[in-house]
Tab-separated table of C-alpha atoms in Angstrom:
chain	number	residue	atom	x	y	z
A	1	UNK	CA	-13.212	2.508	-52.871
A	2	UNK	CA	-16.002	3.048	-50.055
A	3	UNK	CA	-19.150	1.470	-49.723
A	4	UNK	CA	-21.952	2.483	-51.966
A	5	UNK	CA	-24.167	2.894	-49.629
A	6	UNK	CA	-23.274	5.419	-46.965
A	7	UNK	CA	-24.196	5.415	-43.665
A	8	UNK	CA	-26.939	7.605	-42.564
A	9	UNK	CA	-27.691	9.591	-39.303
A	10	UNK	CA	-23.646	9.516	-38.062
A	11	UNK	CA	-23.309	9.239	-34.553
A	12	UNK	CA	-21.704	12.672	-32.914
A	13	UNK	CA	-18.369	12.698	-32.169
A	14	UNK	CA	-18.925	13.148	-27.914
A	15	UNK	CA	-21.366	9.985	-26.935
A	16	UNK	CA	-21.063	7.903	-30.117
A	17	UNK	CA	-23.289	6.064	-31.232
A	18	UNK	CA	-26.086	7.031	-28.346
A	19	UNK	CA	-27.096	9.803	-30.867
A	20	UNK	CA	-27.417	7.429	-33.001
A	21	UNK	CA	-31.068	6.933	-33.388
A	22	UNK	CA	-31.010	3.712	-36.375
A	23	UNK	CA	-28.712	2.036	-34.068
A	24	UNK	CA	-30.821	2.474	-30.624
A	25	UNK	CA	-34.045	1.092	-32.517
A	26	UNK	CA	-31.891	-1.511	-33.739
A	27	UNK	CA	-30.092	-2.054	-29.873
A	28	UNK	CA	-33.479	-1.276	-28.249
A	29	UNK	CA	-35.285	-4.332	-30.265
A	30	UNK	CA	-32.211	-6.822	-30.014
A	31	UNK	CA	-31.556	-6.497	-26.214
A	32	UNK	CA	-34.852	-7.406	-25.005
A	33	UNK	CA	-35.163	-10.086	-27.474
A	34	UNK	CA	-32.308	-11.149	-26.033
A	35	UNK	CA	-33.801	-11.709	-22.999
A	36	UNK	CA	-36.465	-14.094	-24.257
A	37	UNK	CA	-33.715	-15.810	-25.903
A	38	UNK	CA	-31.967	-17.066	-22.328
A	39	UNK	CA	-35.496	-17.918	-21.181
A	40	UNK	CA	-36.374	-20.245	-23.733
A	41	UNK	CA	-32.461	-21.599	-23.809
A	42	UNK	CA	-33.051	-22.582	-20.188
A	43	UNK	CA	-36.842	-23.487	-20.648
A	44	UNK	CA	-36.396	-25.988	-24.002
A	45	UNK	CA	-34.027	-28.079	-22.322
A	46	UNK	CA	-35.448	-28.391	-18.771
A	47	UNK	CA	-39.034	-28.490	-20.394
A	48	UNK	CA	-37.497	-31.946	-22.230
A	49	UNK	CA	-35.930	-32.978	-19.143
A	50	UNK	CA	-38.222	-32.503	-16.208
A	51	UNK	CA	-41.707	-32.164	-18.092
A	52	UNK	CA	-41.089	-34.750	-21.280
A	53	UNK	CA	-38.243	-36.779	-19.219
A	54	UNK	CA	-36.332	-37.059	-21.935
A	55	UNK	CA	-33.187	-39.275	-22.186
A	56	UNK	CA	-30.205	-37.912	-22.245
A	57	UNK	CA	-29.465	-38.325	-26.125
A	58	UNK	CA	-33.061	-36.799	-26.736
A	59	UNK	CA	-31.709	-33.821	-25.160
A	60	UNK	CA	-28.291	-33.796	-26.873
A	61	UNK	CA	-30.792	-33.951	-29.814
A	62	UNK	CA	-32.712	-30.994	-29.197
A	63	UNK	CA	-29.792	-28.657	-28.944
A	64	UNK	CA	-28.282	-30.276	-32.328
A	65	UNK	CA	-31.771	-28.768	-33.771
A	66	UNK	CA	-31.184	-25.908	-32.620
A	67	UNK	CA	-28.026	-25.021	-34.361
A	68	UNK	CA	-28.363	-27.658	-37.497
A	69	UNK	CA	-29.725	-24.559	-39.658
A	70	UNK	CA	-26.848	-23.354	-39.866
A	71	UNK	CA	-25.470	-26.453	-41.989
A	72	UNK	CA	-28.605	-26.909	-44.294
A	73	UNK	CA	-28.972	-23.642	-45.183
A	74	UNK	CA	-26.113	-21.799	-44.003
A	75	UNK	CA	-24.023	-20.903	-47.437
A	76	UNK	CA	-27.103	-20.168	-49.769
A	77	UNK	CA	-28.942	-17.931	-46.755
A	78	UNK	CA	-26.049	-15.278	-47.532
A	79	UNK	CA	-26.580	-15.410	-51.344
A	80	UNK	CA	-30.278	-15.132	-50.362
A	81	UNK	CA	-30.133	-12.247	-47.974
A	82	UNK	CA	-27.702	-10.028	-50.600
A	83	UNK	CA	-30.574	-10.144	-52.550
A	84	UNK	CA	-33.301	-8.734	-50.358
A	85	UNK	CA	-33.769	-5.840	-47.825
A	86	UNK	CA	-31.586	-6.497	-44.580
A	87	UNK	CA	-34.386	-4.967	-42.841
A	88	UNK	CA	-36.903	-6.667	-44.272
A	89	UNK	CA	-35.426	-10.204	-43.485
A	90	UNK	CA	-34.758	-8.751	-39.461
A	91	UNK	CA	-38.370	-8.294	-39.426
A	92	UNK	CA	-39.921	-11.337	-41.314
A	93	UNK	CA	-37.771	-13.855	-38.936
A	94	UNK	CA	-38.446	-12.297	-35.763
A	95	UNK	CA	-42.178	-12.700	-36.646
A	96	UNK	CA	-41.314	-16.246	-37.409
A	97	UNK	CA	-39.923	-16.895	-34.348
A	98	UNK	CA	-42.651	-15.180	-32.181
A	99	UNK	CA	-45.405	-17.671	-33.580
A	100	UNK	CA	-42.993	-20.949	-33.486
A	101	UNK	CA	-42.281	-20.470	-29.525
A	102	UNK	CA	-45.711	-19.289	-28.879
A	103	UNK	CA	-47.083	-22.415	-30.537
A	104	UNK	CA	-45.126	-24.489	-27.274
A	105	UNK	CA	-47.200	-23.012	-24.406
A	106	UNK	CA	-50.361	-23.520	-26.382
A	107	UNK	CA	-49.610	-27.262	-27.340
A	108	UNK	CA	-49.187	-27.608	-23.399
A	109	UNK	CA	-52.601	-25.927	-22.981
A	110	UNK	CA	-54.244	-28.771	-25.624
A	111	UNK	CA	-52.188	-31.403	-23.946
A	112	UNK	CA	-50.435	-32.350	-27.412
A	113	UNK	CA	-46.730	-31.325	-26.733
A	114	UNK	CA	-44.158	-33.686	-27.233
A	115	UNK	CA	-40.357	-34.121	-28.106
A	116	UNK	CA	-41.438	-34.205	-31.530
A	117	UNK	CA	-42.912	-30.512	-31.333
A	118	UNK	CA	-39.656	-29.214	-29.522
A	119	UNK	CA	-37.633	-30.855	-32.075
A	120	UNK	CA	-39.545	-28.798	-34.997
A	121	UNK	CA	-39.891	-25.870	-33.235
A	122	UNK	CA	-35.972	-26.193	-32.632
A	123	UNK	CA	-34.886	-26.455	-36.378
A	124	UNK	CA	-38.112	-24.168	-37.674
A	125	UNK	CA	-36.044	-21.412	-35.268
A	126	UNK	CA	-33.102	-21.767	-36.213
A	127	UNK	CA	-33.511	-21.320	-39.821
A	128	UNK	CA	-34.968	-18.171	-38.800
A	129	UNK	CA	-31.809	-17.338	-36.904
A	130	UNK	CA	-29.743	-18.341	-39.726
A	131	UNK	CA	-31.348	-15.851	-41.912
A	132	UNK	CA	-31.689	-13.024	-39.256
A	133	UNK	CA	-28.133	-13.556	-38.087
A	134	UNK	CA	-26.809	-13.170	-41.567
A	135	UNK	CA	-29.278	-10.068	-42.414
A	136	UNK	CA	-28.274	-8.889	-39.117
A	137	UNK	CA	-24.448	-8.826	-38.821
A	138	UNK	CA	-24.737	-7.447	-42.545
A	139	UNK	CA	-27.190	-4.464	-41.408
A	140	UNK	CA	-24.711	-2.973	-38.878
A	141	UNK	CA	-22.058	-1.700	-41.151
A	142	UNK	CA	-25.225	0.089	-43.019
A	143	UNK	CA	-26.275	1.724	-40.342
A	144	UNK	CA	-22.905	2.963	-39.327
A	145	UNK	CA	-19.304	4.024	-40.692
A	146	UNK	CA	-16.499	1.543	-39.876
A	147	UNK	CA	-14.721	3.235	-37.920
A	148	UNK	CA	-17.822	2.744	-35.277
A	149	UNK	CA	-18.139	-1.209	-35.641
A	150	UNK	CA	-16.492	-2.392	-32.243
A	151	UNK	CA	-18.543	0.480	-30.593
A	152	UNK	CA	-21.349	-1.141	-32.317
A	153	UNK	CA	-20.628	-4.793	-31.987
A	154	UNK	CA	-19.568	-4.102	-28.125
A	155	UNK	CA	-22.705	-2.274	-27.427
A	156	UNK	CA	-24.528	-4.923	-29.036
A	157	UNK	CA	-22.404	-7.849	-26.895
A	158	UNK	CA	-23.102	-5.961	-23.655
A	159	UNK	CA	-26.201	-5.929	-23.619
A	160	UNK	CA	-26.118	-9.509	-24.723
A	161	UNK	CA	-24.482	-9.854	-21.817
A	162	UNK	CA	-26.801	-8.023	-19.300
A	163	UNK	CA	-29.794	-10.350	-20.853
A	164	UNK	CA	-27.257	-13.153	-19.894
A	165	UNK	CA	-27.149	-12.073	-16.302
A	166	UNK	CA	-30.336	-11.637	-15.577
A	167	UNK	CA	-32.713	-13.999	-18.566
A	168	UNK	CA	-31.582	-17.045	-16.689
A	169	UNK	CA	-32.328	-16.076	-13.341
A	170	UNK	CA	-35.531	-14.532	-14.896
A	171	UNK	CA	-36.418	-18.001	-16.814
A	172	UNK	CA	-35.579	-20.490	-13.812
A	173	UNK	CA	-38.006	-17.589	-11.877
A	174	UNK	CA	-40.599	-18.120	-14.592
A	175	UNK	CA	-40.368	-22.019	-15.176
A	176	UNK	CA	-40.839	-22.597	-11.282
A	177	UNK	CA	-43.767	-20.000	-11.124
A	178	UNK	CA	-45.410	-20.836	-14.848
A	179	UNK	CA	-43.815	-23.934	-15.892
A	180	UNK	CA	-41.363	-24.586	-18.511
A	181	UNK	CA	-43.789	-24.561	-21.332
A	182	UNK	CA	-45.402	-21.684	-20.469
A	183	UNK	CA	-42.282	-19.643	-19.996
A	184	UNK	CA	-41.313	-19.895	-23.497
A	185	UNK	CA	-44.138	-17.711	-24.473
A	186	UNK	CA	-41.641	-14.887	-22.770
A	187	UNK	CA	-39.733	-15.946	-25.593
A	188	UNK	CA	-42.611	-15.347	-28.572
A	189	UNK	CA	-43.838	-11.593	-26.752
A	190	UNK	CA	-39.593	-10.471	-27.305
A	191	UNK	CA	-39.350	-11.266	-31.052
A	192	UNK	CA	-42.826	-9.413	-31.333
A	193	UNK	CA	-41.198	-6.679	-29.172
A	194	UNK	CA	-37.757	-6.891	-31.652
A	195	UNK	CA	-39.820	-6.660	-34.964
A	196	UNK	CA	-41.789	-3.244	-33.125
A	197	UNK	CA	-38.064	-1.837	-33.546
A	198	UNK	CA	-37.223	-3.213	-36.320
A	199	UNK	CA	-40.115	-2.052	-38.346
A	200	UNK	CA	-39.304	2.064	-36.768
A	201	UNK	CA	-35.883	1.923	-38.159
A	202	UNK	CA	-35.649	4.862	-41.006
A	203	UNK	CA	-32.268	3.532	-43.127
A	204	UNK	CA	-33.474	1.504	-45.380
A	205	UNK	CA	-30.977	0.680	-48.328
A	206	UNK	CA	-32.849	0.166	-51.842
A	207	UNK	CA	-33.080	-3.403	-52.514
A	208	UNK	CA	-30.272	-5.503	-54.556
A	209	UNK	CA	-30.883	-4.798	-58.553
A	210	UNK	CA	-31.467	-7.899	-60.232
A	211	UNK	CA	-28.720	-9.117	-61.987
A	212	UNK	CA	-28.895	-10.861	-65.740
A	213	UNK	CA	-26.371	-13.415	-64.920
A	214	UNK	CA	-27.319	-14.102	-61.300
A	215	UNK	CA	-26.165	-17.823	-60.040
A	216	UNK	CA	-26.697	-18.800	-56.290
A	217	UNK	CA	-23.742	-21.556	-56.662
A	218	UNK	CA	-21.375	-19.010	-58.044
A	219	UNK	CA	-22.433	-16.547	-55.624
A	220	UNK	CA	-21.468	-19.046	-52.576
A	221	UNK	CA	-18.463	-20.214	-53.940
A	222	UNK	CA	-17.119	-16.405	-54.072
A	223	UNK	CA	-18.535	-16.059	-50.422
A	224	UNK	CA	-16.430	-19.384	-49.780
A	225	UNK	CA	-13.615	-18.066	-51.549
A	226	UNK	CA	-13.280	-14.885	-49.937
A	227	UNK	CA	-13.009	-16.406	-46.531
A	228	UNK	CA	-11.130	-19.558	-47.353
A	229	UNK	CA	-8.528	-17.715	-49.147
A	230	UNK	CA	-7.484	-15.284	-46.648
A	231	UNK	CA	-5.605	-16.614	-43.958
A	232	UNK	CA	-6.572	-14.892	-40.864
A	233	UNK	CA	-10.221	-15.587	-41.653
A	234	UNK	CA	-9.324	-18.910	-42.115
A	235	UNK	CA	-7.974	-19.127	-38.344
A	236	UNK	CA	-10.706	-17.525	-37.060
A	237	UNK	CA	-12.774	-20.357	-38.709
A	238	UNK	CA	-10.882	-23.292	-37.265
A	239	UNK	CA	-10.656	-21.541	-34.017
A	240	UNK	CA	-13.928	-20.754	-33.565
A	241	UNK	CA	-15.389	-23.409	-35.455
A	242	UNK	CA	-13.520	-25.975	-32.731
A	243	UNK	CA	-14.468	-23.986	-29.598
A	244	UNK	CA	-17.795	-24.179	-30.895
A	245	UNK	CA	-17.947	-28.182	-31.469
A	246	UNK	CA	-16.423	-28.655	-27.420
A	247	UNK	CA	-18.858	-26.211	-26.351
A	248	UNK	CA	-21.765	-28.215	-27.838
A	249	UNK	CA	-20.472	-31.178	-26.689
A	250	UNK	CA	-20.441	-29.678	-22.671
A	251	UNK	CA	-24.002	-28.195	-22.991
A	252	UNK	CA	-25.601	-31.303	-24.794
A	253	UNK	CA	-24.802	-32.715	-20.457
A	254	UNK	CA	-24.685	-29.735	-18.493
A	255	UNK	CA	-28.290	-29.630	-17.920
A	256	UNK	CA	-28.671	-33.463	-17.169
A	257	UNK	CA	-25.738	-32.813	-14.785
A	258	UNK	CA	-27.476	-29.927	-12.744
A	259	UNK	CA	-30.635	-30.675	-12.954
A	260	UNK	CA	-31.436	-34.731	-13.039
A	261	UNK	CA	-27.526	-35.722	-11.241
A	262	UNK	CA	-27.221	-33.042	-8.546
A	263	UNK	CA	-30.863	-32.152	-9.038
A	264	UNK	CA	-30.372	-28.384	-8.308
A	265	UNK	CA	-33.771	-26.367	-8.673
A	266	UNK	CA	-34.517	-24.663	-11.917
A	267	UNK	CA	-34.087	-21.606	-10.237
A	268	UNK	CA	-30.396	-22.263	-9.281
A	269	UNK	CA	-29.528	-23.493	-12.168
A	270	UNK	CA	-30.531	-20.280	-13.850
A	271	UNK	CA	-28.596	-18.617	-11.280
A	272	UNK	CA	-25.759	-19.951	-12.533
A	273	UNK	CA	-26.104	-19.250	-15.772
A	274	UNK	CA	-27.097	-15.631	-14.985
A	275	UNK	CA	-23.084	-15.520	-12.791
A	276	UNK	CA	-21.493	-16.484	-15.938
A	277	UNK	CA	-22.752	-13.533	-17.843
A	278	UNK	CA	-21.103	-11.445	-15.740
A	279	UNK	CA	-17.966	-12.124	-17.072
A	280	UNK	CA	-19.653	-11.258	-20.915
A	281	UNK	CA	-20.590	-7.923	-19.565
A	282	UNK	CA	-17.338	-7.246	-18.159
A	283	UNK	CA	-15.615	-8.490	-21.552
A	284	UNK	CA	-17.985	-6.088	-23.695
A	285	UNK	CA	-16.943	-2.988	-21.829
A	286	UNK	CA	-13.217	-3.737	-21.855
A	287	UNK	CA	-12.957	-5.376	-25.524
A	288	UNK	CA	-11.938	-2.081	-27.186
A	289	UNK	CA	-9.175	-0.690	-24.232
A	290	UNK	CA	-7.623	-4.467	-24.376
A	291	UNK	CA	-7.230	-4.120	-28.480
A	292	UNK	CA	-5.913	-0.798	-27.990
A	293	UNK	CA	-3.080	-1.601	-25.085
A	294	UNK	CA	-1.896	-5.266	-26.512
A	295	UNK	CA	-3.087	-5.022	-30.365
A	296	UNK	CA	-6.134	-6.030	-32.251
A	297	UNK	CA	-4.229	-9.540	-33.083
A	298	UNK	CA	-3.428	-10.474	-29.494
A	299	UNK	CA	-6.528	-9.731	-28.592
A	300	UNK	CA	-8.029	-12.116	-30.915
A	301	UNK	CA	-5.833	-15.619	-29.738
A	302	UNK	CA	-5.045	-14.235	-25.708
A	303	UNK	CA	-8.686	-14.084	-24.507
A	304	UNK	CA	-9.781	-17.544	-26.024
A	305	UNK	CA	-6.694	-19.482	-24.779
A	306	UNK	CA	-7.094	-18.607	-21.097
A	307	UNK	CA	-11.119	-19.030	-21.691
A	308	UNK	CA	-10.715	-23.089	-23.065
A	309	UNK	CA	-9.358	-23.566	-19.401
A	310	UNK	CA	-11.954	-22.983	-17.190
A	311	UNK	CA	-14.147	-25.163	-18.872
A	312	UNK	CA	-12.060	-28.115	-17.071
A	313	UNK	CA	-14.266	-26.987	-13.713
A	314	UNK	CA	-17.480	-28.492	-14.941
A	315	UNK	CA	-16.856	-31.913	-14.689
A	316	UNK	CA	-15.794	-32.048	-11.354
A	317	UNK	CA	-18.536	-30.048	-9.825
A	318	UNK	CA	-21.043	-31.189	-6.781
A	319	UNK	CA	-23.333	-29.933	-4.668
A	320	UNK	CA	-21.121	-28.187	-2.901
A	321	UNK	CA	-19.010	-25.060	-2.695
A	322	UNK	CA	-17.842	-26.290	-5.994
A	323	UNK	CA	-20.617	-24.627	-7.666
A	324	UNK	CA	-18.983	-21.187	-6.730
A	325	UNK	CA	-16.295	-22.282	-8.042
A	326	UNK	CA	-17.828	-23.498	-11.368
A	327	UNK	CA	-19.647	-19.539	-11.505
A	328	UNK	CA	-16.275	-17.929	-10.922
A	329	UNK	CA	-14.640	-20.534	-13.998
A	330	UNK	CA	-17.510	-19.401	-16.051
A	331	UNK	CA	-17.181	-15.156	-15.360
A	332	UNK	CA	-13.280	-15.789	-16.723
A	333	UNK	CA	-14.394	-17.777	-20.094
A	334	UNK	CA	-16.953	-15.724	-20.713
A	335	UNK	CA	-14.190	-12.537	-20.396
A	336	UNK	CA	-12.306	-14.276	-22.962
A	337	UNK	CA	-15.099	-15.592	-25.380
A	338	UNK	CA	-16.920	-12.215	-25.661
A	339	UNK	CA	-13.797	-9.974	-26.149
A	340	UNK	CA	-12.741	-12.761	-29.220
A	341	UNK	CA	-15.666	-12.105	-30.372
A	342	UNK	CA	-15.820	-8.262	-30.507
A	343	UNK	CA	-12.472	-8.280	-31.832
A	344	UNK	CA	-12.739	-11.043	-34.850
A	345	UNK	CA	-16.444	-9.784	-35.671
A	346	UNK	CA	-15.268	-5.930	-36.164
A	347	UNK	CA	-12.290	-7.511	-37.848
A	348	UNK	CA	-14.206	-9.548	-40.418
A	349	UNK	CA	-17.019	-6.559	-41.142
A	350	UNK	CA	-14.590	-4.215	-41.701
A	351	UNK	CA	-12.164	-6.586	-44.171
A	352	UNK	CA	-14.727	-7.799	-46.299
A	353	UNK	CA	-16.033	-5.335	-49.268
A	354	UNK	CA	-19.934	-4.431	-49.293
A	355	UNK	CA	-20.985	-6.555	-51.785
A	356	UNK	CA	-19.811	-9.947	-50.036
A	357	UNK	CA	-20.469	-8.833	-46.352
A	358	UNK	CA	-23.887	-11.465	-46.495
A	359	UNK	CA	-22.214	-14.433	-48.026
A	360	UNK	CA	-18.533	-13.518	-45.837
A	361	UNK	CA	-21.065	-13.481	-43.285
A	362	UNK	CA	-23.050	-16.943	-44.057
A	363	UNK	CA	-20.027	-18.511	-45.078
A	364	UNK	CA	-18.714	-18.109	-41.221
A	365	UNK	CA	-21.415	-19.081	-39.460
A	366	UNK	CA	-21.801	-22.175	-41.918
A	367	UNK	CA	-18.279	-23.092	-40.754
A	368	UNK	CA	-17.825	-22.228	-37.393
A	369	UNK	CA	-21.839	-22.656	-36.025
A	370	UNK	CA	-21.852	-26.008	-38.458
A	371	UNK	CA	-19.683	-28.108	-35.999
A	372	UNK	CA	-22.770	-27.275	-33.066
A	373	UNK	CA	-24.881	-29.980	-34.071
A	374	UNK	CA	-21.959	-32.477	-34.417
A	375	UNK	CA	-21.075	-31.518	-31.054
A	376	UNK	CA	-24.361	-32.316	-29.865
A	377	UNK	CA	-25.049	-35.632	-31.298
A	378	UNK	CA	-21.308	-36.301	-29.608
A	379	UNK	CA	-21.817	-35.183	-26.516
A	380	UNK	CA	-25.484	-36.987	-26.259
A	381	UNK	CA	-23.880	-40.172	-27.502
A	382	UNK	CA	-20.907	-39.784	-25.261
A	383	UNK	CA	-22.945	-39.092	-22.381
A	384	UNK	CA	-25.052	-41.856	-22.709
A	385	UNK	CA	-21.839	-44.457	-23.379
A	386	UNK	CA	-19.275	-42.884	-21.140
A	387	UNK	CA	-20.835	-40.167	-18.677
A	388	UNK	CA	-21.823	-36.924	-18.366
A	389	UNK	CA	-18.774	-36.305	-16.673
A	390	UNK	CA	-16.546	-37.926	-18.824
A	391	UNK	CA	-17.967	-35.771	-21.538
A	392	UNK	CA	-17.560	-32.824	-19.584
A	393	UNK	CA	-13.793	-33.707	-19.487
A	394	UNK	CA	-13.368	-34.291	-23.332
A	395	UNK	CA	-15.006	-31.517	-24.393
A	396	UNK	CA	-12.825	-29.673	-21.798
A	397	UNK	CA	-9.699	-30.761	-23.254
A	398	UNK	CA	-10.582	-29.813	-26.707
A	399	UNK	CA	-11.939	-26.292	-26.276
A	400	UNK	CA	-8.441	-25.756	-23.971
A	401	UNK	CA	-6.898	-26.612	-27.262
A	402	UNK	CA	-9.000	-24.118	-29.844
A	403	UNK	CA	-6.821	-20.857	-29.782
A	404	UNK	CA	-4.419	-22.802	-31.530
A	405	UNK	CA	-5.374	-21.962	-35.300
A	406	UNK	CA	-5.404	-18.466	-34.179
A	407	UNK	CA	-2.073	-18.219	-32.368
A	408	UNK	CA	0.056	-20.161	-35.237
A	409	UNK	CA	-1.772	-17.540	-37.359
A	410	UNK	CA	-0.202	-14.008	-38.418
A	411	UNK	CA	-3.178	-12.360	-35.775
A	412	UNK	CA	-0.627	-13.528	-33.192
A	413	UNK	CA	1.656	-10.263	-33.261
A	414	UNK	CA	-0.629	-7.752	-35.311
A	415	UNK	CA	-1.399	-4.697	-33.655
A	416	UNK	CA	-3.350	-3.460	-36.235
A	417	UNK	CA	-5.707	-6.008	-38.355
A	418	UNK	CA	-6.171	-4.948	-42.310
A	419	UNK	CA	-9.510	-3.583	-43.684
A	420	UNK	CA	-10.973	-3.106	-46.721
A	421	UNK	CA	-10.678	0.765	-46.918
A	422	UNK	CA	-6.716	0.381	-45.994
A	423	UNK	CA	-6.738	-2.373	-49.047
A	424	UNK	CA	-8.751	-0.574	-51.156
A	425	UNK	CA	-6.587	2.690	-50.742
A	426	UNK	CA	-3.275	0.516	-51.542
A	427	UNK	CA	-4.697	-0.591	-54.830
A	428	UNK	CA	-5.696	-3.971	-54.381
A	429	UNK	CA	-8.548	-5.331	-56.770
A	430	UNK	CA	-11.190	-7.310	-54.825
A	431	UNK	CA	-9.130	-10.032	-56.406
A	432	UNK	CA	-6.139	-8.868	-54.483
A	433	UNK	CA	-8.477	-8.963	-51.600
A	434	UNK	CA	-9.136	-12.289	-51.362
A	435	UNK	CA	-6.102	-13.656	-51.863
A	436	UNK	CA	-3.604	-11.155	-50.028
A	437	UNK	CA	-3.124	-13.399	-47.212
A	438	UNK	CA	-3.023	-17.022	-48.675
């Protein structure tokens, strides 16, 4: 059993997938998008903080909009997207996105920006993300055989990374030079420059037949099944899903921390940030050769326990040498969290069958991307009762804790992870599928 679609335009076997040319549009477009994305990251929050002087829950708030999406709509967006063009939904949301963060700089302009604005712009964008994300991570194993995917998603991650290193360096630049409002609209030109690339890719799949008996809740409870059965996916869920919740939890503070506590300059701060990616890059270009030398399982659970660590640097920082120290922390976690990634995303796309790759797809992000805005509220409610240090610690301690589902999981000693072909080959029924591993 194979997909029934087949990937078009195969990479060549000496360069990969640089011949490629679906998958370059498709890089081209996502990288510099990514690099309005760590502009406006850095710009919402210090826009809320130095411009709106926001309290510190208001700002806890604001990044719990930002990822709350992914609860409201998170399960029926994959259900949704199965039904449409992948491409199609790429496109639509990055044009979404381009208007809602342009609409900041001009509210500044009228005078008429407020928290309320940020907050709608916040959840407006990240309903588009939900449905992009899920479109997007779905697209991929269209565009190329599955034997390519951690190329792919590593290519992808890098240059996440790269955008990493230098969009926060380039935002603190432009909110110094331009203001924080204004450099969001960096933000609103890289969707416009995404959906350019987009729009020139040439696979298109034909769109979903209709079916007779088509039901959105039975359609999301086999996307919930298929993941919830299956015990490694499960892991990855509660691993990631925990990480996740600690992480929110740190950021809802960091930026009060840096930038109202030790009041470090915009530009600084971004500096920091932009150190940390380092480590992402670094991860994204050694993701596949650590898989290969200690197995695809250890390479899931190793990199995220000695990432939960470093975040115990962050609460003891000051305006010291201690920030080098809390740059170096963050270029070691961000190793670890970007080679997890690689791993457990190629792991997951190449598991689930076509059909369910948008709803295996939703179905994760609902769980593991769902705990975000919990961890915000908690971490601006925590900051304001106990500290932003204090928070800094719990949320420490927790995320040191997260690789735990993963390493009491069977990933702990697998060299090589199952896939769907392997499954399909054996005999297994898509039945067989889901349950193989309960």
């Amino acid at each position: 059993m194979t997909s029934s679609v087949p990937p078009v335009d195969r990479p060549a076997r000496r360069g990969g997938l640089w011949h490629h040319l679906d998958f370059r549009r498709l890089w081209i477009g996502e990288t510099v998008s990514q690099f309005g994305t760590m502009v406006s990251q850095l710009a919402l929050p210090l826009l809320a903080v130095l411009v709106l002087h926001a309290s510190t829950f208001q700002v806890g708030l604001l990044a719990a909009c930002e990822s709350l999406a992914f609860v409201a709509v998170g399960l029926p967006a994959g259900a949704w997207v199965e039904r449409m063009r992948f491409r199609s939904v790429l496109l639509v949301n990055d044009l979404i996105r381009a208007a809602l963060f342009a609409s900041v700089p001009l509210a500044q302009a009228l005078g008429v920006l407020t928290m309320g604005q940020l907050y709608v712009v916040a959840l407006a964008t990240g309903v588009s993300t939900v449905f992009f994300d899920v479109a997007y991570q779905s697209y991929l194993p269209r565009l190329v055989d599955r034997e390519s995917l951690v190329e792919g998603n590593a290519k992808l991650q890098a240059s996440e990374s790269v955008s990493q290193i230098a969009g926060p360096s380039l935002g603190g630049a432009l909110v110094q030079v331009l203001g924080a409002p204004y450099a969001v609209l960096v933000d609103a030109l890289s969707f416009l420059w995404s959906a350019g690339w987009v729009r020139a890719i040439e696979a298109r799949p034909p769109r979903p037949e209709p079916s007779a008996d088509r039901n959105l809740l039975r359609e999301i409870r086999e996307g919930l099944a298929f993941v919830l059965r299956d015990r490694m996916l499960r892991a990855i869920a509660a691993c990631t899903g925990s990480a996740n919740l600690f992480a929110s939890m740190a950021n809802a503070v960091l930026y009060v921390l840096l930038a109202r506590q030790l009041r470090l300059s915009p530009g600084v701060i971004g500096l920091i940030g932009s150190t940390s990616a380092v480590g992402g890059l670094v991860g994204a270009l050694v993701a596949a050769r650590l898989g290969a030398r200690i197995g695809q399982g250890p390479a899931i659970w190793i990199p995220i326990a000695i990432a939960g660590p470093c975040a115990l640097v962050a609460p003891f920082v000051q305006r010291d040498w201690t920030l080098g120290l809390l740059a170096a922390a963050q270029i070691v976690m961000w190793i670890g969290i970007v080679v997890y990634n690689i791993t457990q995303v190629s792991f997951r796309q190449a598991l689930c069958p076509p059909h369910l790759l948008g709803r295996m797809n939703a179905t994760m992000r609902f769980l593991v991307w769902g705990t975000m805005p919990v961890g915000s509220i908690v971490g601006g409610v925590l900051g304001t009762a106990i500290g932003v240090r204090g928070t800094l610690l719990l949320a420490g301690v927790g995320g040191s804790l997260a690789f735990l589902p993963v390493f009491l999981s069977p990933l702990r000693c697998l060299r090589e992870l199952p896939t769907y072909a392997a499954r399909a080959v054996d005999g297994e029924s898509d039945a067989g599928l889901v349950a193989s591993e309960s």
